[in-house]
Coordinates of C-alpha atoms (C1' of nucleotides) in Angstrom, one line a residue:
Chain A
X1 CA -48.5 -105.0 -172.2
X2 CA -50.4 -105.4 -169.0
X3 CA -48.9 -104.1 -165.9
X4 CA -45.3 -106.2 -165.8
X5 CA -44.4 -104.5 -162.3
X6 CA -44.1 -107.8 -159.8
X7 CA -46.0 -108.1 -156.9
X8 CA -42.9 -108.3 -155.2
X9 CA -42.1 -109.5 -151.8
X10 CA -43.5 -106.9 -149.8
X11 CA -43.5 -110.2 -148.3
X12 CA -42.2 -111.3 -144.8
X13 CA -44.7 -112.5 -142.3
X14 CA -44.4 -109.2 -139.8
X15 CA -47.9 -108.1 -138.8
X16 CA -46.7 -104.2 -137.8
X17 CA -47.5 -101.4 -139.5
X18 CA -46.3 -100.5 -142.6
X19 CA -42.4 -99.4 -143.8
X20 CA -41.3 -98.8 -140.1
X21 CA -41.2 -102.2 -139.6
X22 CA -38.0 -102.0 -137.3
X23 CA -39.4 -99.4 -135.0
X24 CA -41.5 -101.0 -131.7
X25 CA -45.2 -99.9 -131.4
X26 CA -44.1 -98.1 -128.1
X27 CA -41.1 -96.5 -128.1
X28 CA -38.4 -96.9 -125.2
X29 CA -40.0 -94.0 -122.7
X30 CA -40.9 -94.9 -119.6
X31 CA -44.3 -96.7 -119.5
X32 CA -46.6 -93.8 -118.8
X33 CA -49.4 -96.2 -119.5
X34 CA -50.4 -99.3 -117.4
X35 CA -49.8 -103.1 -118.9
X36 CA -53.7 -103.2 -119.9
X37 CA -53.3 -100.0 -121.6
X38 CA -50.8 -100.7 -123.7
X39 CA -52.1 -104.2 -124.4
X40 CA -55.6 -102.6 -125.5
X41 CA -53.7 -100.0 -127.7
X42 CA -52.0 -103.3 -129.0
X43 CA -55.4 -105.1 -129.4
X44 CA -57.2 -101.8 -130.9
X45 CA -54.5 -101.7 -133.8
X46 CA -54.6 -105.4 -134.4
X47 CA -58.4 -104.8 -134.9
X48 CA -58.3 -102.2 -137.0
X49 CA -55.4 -103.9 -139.2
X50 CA -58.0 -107.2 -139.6
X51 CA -60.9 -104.4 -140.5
X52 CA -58.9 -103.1 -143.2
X53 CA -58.4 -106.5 -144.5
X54 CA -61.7 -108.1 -144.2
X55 CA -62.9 -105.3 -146.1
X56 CA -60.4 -105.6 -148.6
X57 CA -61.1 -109.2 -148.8
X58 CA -64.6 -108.0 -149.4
X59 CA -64.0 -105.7 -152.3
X60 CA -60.9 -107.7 -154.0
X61 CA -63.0 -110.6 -154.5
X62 CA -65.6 -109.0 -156.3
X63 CA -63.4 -106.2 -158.2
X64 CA -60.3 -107.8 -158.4
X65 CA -57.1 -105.7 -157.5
X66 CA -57.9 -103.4 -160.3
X67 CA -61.1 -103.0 -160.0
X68 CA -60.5 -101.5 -156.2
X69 CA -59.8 -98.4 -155.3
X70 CA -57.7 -97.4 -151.9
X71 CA -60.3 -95.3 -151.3
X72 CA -62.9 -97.4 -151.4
X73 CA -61.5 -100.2 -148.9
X74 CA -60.7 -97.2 -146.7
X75 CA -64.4 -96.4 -146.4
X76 CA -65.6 -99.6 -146.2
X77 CA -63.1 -100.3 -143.3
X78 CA -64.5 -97.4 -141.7
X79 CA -60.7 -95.2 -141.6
X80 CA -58.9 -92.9 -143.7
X81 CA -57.3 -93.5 -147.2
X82 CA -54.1 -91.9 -145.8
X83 CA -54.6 -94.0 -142.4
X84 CA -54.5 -97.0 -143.8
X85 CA -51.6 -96.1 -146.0
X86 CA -49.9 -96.1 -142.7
X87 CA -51.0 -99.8 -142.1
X88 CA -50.4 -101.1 -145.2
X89 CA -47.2 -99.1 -147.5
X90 CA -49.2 -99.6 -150.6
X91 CA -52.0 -100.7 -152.5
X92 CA -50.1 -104.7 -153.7
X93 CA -49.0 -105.0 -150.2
X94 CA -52.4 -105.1 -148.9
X95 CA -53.4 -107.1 -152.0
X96 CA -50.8 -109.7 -150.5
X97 CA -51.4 -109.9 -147.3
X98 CA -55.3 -110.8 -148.1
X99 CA -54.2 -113.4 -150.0
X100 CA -51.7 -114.8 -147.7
X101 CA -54.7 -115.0 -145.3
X102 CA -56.7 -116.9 -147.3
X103 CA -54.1 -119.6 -147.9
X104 CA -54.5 -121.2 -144.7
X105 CA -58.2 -121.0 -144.7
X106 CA -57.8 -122.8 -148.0
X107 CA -55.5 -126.0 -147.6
X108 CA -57.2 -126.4 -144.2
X109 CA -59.6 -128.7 -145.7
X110 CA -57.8 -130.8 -147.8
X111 CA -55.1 -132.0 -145.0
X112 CA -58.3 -134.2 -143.5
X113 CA -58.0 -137.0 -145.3
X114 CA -55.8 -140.2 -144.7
X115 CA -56.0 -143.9 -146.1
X116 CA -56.9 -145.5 -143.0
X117 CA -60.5 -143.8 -143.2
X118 CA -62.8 -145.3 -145.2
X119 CA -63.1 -143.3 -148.7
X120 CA -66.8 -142.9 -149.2
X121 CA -67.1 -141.6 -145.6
X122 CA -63.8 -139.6 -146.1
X123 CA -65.0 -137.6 -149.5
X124 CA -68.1 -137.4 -148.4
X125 CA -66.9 -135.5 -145.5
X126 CA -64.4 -133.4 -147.8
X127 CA -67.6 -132.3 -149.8
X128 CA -69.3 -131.4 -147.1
X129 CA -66.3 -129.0 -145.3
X130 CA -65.8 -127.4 -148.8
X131 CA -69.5 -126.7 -149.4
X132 CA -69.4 -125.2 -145.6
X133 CA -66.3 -123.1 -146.8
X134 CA -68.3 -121.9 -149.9
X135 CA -70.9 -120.6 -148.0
X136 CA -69.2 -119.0 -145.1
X137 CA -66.1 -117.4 -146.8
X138 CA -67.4 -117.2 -150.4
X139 CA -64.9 -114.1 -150.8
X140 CA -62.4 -116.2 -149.8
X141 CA -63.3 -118.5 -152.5
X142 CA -63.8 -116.0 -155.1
X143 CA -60.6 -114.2 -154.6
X144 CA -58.6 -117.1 -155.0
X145 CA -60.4 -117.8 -157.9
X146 CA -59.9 -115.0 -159.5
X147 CA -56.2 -115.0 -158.8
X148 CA -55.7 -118.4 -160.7
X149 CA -57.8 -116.4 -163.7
X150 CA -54.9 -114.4 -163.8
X151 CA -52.3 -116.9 -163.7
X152 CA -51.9 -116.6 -160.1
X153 CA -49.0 -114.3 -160.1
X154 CA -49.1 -114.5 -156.7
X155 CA -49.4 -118.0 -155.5
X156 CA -48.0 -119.3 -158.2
X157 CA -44.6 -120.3 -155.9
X158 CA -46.9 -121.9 -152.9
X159 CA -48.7 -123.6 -155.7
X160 CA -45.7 -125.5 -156.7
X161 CA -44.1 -125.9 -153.2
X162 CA -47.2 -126.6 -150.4
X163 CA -50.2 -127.0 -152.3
X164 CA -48.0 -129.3 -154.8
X165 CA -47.0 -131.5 -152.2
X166 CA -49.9 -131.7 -150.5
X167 CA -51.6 -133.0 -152.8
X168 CA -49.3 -135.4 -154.2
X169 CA -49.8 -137.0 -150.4
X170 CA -53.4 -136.9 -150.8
X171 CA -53.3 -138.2 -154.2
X172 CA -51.2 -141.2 -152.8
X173 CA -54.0 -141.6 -150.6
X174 CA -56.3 -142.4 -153.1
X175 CA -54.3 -144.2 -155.3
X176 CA -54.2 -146.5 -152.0
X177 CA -57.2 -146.9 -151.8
X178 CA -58.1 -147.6 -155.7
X179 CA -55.3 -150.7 -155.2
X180 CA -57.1 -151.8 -152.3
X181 CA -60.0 -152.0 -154.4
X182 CA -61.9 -149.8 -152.1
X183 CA -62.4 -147.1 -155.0
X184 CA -63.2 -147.4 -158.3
X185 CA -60.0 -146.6 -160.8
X186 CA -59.6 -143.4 -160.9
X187 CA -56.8 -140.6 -161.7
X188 CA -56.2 -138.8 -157.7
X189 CA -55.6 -135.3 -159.9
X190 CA -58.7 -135.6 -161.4
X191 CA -60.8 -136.2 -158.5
X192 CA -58.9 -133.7 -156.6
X193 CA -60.1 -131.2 -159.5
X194 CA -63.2 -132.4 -159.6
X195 CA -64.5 -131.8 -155.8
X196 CA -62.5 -128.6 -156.1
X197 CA -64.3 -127.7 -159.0
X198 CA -67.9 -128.7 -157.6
X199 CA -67.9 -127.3 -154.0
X200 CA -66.4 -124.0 -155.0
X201 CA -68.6 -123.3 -157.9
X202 CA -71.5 -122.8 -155.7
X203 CA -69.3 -119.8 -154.3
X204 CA -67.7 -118.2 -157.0
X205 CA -71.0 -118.9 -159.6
X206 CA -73.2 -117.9 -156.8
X207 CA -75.5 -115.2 -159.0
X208 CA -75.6 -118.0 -161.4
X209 CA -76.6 -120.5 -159.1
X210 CA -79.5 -117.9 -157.6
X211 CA -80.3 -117.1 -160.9
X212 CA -81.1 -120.3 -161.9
X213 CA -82.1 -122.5 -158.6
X214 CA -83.6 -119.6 -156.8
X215 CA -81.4 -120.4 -153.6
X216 CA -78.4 -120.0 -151.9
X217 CA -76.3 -121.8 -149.9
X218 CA -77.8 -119.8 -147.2
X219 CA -80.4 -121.2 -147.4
X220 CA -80.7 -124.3 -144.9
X221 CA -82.5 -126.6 -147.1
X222 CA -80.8 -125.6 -149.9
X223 CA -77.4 -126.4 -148.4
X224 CA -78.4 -130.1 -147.1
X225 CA -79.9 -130.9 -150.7
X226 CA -76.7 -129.6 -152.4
X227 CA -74.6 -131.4 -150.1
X228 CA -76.7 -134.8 -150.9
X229 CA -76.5 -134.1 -154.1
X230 CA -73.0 -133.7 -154.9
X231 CA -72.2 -136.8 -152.7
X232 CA -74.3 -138.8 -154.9
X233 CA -72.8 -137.6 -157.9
X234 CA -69.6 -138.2 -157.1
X235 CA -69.6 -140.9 -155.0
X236 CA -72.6 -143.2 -156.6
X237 CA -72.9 -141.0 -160.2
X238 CA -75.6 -140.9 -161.7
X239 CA -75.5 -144.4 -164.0
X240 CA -78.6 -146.4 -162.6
X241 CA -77.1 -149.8 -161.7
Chain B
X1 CA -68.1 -97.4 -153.3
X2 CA -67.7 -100.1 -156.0
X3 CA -68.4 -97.9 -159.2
X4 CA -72.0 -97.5 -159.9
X5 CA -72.3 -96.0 -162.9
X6 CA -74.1 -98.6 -164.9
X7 CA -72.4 -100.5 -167.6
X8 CA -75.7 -99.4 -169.8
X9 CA -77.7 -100.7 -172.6
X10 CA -74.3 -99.6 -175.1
X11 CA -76.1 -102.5 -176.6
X12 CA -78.0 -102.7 -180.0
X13 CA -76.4 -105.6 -181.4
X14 CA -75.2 -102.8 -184.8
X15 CA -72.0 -103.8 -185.8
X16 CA -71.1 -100.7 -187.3
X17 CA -68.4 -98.0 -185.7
X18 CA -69.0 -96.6 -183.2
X19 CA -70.8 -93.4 -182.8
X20 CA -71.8 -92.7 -186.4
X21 CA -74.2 -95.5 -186.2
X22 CA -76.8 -94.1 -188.4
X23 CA -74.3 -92.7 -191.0
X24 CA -73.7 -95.3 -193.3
X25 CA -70.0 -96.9 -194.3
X26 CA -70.1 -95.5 -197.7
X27 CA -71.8 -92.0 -198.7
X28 CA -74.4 -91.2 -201.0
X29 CA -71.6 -90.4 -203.6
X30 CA -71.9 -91.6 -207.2
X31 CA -69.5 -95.0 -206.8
X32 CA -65.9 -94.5 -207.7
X33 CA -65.3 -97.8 -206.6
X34 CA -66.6 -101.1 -208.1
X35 CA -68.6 -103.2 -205.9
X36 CA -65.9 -106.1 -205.2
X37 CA -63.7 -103.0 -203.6
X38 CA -66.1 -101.8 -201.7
X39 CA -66.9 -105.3 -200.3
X40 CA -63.1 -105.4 -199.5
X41 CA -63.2 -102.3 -197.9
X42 CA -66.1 -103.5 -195.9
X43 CA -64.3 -107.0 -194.9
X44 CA -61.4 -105.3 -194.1
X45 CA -63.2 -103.2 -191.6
X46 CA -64.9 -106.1 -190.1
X47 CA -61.7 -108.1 -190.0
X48 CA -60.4 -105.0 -188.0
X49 CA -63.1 -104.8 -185.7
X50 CA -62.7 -108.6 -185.2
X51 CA -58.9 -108.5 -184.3
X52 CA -59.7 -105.6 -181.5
X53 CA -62.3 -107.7 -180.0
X54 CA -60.1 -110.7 -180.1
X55 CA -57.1 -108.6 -178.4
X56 CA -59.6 -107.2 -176.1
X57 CA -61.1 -111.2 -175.4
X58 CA -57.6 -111.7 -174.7
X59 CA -57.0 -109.3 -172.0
X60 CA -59.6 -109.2 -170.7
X61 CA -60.3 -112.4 -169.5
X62 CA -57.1 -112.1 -167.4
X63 CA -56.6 -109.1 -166.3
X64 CA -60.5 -108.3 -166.0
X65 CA -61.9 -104.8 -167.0
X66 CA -60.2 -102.5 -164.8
X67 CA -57.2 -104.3 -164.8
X68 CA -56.6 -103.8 -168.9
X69 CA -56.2 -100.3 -170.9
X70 CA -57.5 -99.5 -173.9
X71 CA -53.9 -99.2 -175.1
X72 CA -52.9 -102.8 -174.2
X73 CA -55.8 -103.7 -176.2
X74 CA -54.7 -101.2 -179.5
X75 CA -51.2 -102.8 -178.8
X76 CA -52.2 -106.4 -178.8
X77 CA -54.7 -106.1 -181.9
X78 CA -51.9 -103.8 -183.5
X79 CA -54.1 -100.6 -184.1
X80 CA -53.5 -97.6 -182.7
X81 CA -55.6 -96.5 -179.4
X82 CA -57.6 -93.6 -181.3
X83 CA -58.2 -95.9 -184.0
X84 CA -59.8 -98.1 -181.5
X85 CA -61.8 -95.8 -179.9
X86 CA -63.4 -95.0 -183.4
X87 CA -64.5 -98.5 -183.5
X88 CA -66.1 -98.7 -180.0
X89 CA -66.9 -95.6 -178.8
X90 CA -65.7 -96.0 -174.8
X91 CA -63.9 -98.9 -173.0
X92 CA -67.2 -100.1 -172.0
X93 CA -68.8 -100.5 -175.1
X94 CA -65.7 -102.8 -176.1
X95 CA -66.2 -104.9 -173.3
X96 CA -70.1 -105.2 -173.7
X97 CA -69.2 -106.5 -177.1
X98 CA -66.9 -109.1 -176.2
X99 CA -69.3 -110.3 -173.3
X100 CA -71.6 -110.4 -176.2
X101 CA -69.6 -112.4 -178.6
X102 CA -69.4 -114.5 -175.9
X103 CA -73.0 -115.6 -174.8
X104 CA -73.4 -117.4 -178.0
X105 CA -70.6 -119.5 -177.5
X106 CA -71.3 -120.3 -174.2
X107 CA -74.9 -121.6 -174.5
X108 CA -74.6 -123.6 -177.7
X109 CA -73.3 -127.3 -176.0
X110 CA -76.3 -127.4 -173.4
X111 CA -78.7 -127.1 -176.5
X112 CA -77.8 -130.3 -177.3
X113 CA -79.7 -132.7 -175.4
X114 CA -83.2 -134.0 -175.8
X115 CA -85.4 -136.6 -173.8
X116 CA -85.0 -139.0 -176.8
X117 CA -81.1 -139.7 -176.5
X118 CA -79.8 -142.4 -174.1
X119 CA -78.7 -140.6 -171.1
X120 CA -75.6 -141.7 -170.6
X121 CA -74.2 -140.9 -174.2
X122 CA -75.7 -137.3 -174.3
X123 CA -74.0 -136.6 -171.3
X124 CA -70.8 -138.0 -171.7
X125 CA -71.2 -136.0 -175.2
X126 CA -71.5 -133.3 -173.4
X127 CA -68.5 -133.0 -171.0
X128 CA -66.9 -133.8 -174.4
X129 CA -68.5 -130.6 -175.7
X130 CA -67.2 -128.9 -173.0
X131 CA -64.0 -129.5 -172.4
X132 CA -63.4 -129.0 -175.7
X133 CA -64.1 -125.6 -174.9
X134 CA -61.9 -125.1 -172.5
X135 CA -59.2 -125.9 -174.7
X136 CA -59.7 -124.3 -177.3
X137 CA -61.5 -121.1 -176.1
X138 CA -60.4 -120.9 -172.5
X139 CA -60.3 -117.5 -172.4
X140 CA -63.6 -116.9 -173.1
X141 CA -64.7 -119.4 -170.3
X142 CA -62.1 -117.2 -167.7
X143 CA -63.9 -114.0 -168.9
X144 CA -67.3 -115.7 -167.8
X145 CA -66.1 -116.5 -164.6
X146 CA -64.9 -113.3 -164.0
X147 CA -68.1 -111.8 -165.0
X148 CA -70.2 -114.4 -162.6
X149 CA -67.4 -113.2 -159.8
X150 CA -68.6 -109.8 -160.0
X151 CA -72.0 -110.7 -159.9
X152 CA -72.5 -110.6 -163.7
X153 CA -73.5 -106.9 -163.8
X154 CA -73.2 -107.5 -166.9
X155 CA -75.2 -110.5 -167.7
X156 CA -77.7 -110.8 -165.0
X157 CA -80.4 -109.8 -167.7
X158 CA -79.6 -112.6 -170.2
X159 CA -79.3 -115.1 -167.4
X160 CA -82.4 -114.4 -166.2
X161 CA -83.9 -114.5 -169.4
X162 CA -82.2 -116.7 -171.8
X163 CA -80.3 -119.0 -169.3
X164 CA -82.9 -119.4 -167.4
X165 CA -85.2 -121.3 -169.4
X166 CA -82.6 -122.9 -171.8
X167 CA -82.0 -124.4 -168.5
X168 CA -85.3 -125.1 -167.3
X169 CA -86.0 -127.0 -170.8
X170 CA -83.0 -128.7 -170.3
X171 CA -84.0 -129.6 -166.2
X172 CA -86.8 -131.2 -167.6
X173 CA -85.2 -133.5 -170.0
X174 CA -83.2 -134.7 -166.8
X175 CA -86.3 -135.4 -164.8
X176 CA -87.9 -137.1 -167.7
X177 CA -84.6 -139.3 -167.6
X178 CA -84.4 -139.7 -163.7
X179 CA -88.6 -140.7 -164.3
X180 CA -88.4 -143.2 -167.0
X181 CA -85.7 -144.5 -164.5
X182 CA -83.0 -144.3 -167.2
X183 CA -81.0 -141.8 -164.5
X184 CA -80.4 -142.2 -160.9
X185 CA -82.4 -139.5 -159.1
X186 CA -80.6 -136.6 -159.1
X187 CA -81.7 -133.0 -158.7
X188 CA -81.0 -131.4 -162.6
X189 CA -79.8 -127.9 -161.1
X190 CA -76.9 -130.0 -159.1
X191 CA -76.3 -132.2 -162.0
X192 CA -76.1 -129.3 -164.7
X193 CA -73.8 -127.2 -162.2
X194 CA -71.7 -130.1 -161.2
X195 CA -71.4 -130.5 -165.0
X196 CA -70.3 -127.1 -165.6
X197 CA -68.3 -126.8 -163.1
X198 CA -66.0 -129.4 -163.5
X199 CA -65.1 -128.8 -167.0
X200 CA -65.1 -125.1 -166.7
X201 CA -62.3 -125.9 -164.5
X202 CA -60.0 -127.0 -166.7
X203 CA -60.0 -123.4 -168.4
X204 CA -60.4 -121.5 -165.4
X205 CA -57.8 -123.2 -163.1
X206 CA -55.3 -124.0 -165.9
X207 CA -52.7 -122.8 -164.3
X208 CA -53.4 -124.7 -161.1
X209 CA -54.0 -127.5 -162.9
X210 CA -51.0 -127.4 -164.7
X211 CA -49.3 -126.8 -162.2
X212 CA -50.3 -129.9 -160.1
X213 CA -50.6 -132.4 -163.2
X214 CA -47.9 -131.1 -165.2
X215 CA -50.2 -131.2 -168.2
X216 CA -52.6 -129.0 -170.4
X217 CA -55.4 -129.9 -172.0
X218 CA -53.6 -129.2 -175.1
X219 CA -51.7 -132.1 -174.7
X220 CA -53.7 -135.0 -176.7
X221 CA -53.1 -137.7 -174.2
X222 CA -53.9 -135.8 -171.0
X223 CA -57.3 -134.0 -172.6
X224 CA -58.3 -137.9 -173.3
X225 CA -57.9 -138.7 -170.2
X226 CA -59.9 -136.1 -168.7
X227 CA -62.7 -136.6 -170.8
X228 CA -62.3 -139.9 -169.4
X229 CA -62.1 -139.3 -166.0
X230 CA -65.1 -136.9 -166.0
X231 CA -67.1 -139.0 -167.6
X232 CA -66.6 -141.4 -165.2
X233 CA -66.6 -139.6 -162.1
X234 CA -70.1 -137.7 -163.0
X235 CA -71.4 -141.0 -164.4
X236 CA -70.7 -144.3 -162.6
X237 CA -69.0 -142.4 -159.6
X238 CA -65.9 -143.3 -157.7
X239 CA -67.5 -146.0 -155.0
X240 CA -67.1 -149.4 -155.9
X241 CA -70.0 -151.4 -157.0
Chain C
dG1 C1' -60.6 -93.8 -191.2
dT2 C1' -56.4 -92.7 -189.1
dC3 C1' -53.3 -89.9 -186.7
dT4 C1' -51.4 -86.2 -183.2
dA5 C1' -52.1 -83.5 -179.7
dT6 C1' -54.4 -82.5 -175.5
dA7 C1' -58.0 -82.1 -172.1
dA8 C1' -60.0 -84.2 -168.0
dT9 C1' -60.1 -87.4 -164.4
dT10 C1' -59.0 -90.8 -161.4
dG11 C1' -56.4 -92.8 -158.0
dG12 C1' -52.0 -94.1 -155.8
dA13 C1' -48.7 -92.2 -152.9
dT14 C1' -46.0 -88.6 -150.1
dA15 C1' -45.2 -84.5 -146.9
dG16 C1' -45.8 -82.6 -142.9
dA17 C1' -48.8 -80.6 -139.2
dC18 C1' -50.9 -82.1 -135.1
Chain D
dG1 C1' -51.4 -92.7 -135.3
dT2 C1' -54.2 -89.7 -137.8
dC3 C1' -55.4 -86.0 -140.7
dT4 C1' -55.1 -82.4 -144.7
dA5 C1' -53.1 -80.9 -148.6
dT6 C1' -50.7 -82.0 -152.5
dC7 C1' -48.1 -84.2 -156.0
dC8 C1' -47.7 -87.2 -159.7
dA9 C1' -48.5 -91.0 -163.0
dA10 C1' -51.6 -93.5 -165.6
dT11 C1' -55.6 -93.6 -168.6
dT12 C1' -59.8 -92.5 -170.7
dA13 C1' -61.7 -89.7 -174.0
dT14 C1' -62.0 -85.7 -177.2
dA15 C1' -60.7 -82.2 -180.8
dG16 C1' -59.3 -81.4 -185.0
dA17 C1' -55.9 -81.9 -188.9
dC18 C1' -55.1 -84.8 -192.8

DNA sequence: GTCTATAATTGGATAGAC
DNA sequence: GTCTATCCAATTATAGAC
């Protein structure tokens, strides 16, 4: 049966190197180096930390966890396979801490909207962030997306706490605003799903969306007309009146 | 780097085992057997081959390529991994197969529309379609996904090719609509992606999903009132008129 | 066609010098 | 902190008997 090992809790917010977690980057001689030194030694290892991730990030959200080798994040981050075995203790722990990065980057969005706004304005903001999202951290998107493929092993415990209740505020939101009268009736889940769904297929179905367009998001034009149109989808539909 | 090697033309659309292609299930022998039990034999080995590629559809569309064995695979379709292997010949070739299978699936619903039907009913027929597909096949749309993730190595050809101007055809038909003023103008690509996207979703993100609704698409109430809200969402939109 | 070895390889992880 | 050299486990794939 596939892999049953748990991506444990290699957990634990701590941003220092790998297993010697307890022991200080500088140990207690007497500063041979200046301040500045040791700050840019600090800075320099911080750097090379958020290389080794970025590629990651890179490389996990094509391949998946699987489908990456150490070795192959190594060389994209520019370091040695046993090197950054010293950052990171093992293979799932750097698998973690990409996603735990991506987290943020991902409920950021969501968190913008409140019932005194006015709701067409409001979503049609939401789009727009997303779409901005899809095309500047499309990894981001993909790798969370593939992570929910798999059942989200991983998130699957901020799914039920944060992302839960953040939505559920969000949702109340919009159920406002449908008793207002200000929206048409509709369920808050499946709008929520639905503007997930749109914004984030034009990162994770990219090729498709070259394939069959002949653009990408990249592409100025492109971007503004997709943004138009998925506003008028959702917001007006596509029903003449 | 990303393996290269090319997930080649293992193709030929042959259903017969692996390797010995040209050699035919029975030899040249006088028949022992009467023709009803060689037919058996012959169903049995196509129910056979079936069962792997289900257990392999299985798999795969979770844990991806790399992230299943060939032995989880013989495990799951209860044959033994040797035996497997003298079906397909390599990993590969199994998983070419199953992308194949899958194609067919995929593109049957969009062939359903033509300039004659009244917009609104073909469409809403169609997220029917669809989301009937993710419930009942979800895995097959995860595998997709995770194909388009990586770029569709695997699939780029066919998109190009056979997506492509299924959906061009199909574009047209929109634009005829959006002409005759029987749609609200609205670029096809968008509306055919936004389509999609939204009840690919369901599959894909069942576990989110789930997870925020508390329901499954399995559940006869809640798949109603998806289609439901879809429909409306895609086709009279959420502002108030 | 099916099975039992077993070869061959990849890739994760450790030890220990510097 | 970084490197080289290894070790070791997991898998793919093949050989060859039945």
């Amino acid at each position: 049966m596939p892999k049953t090992k748990v991506l444990a809790a290699a957990s634990s917010t701590d941003k220092s190197p790998a297993r010697k977690r307890a022991k200080p980057v500088k140990s207690a001689k007497p500063a041979v180096r200046s301040a500045s030194a040791v700050s840019r030694r600090l800075r320099q290892i911080e750097d090379k930390r958020s290389a080794i991730l970025g590629a990651a990030l890179g490389l996990f959200s094509r391949f998946g966890l699987h489908g990456t080798s150490i070795d192959q994040v190594a060389a994209r981050a520019d370091v040695s396979k046993s090197n950054l075995l010293y950052y990171f203790a093992n293979k799932e722990e750097l698998y973690v801490n990409v996603l735990r990065d991506l987290l943020s980057v991902w409920l950021e969005p969501l968190r913008g909207f409140s019932a005194e706004q006015d709701p067409g304005e409001a979503i049609g903001d939401y789009i727009r962030r997303k779409l901005v999202i899809s095309r500047d951290r499309p990894d981001a998107s993909r790798l969370f997306c593939l992570e929910m493929i798999q059942g989200a092993p991983l998130l699957r415990d901020e799914l039920d706490r944060e992302l839960r209740t953040l939505v559920e505020r969000k949702s109340e939101v919009i159920r406002a605003w449908v008793e207002a009268g200000k929206l048409a009736p509709v369920d808050p889940h499946h709008l929520i799903f639905a503007l997930w769904a749109i914004t984030q297929h034009y990162a994770d179905f990219g090729v498709q969306v070259h394939a069959l367009s002949g653009h990408t998001l990249d592409d100025a034009a492109f971007f503004e007309q997709t943004v138009e149109n998925v506003q008028r989808i959702v917001l007006q539909g596509i029903t003449v009146r």
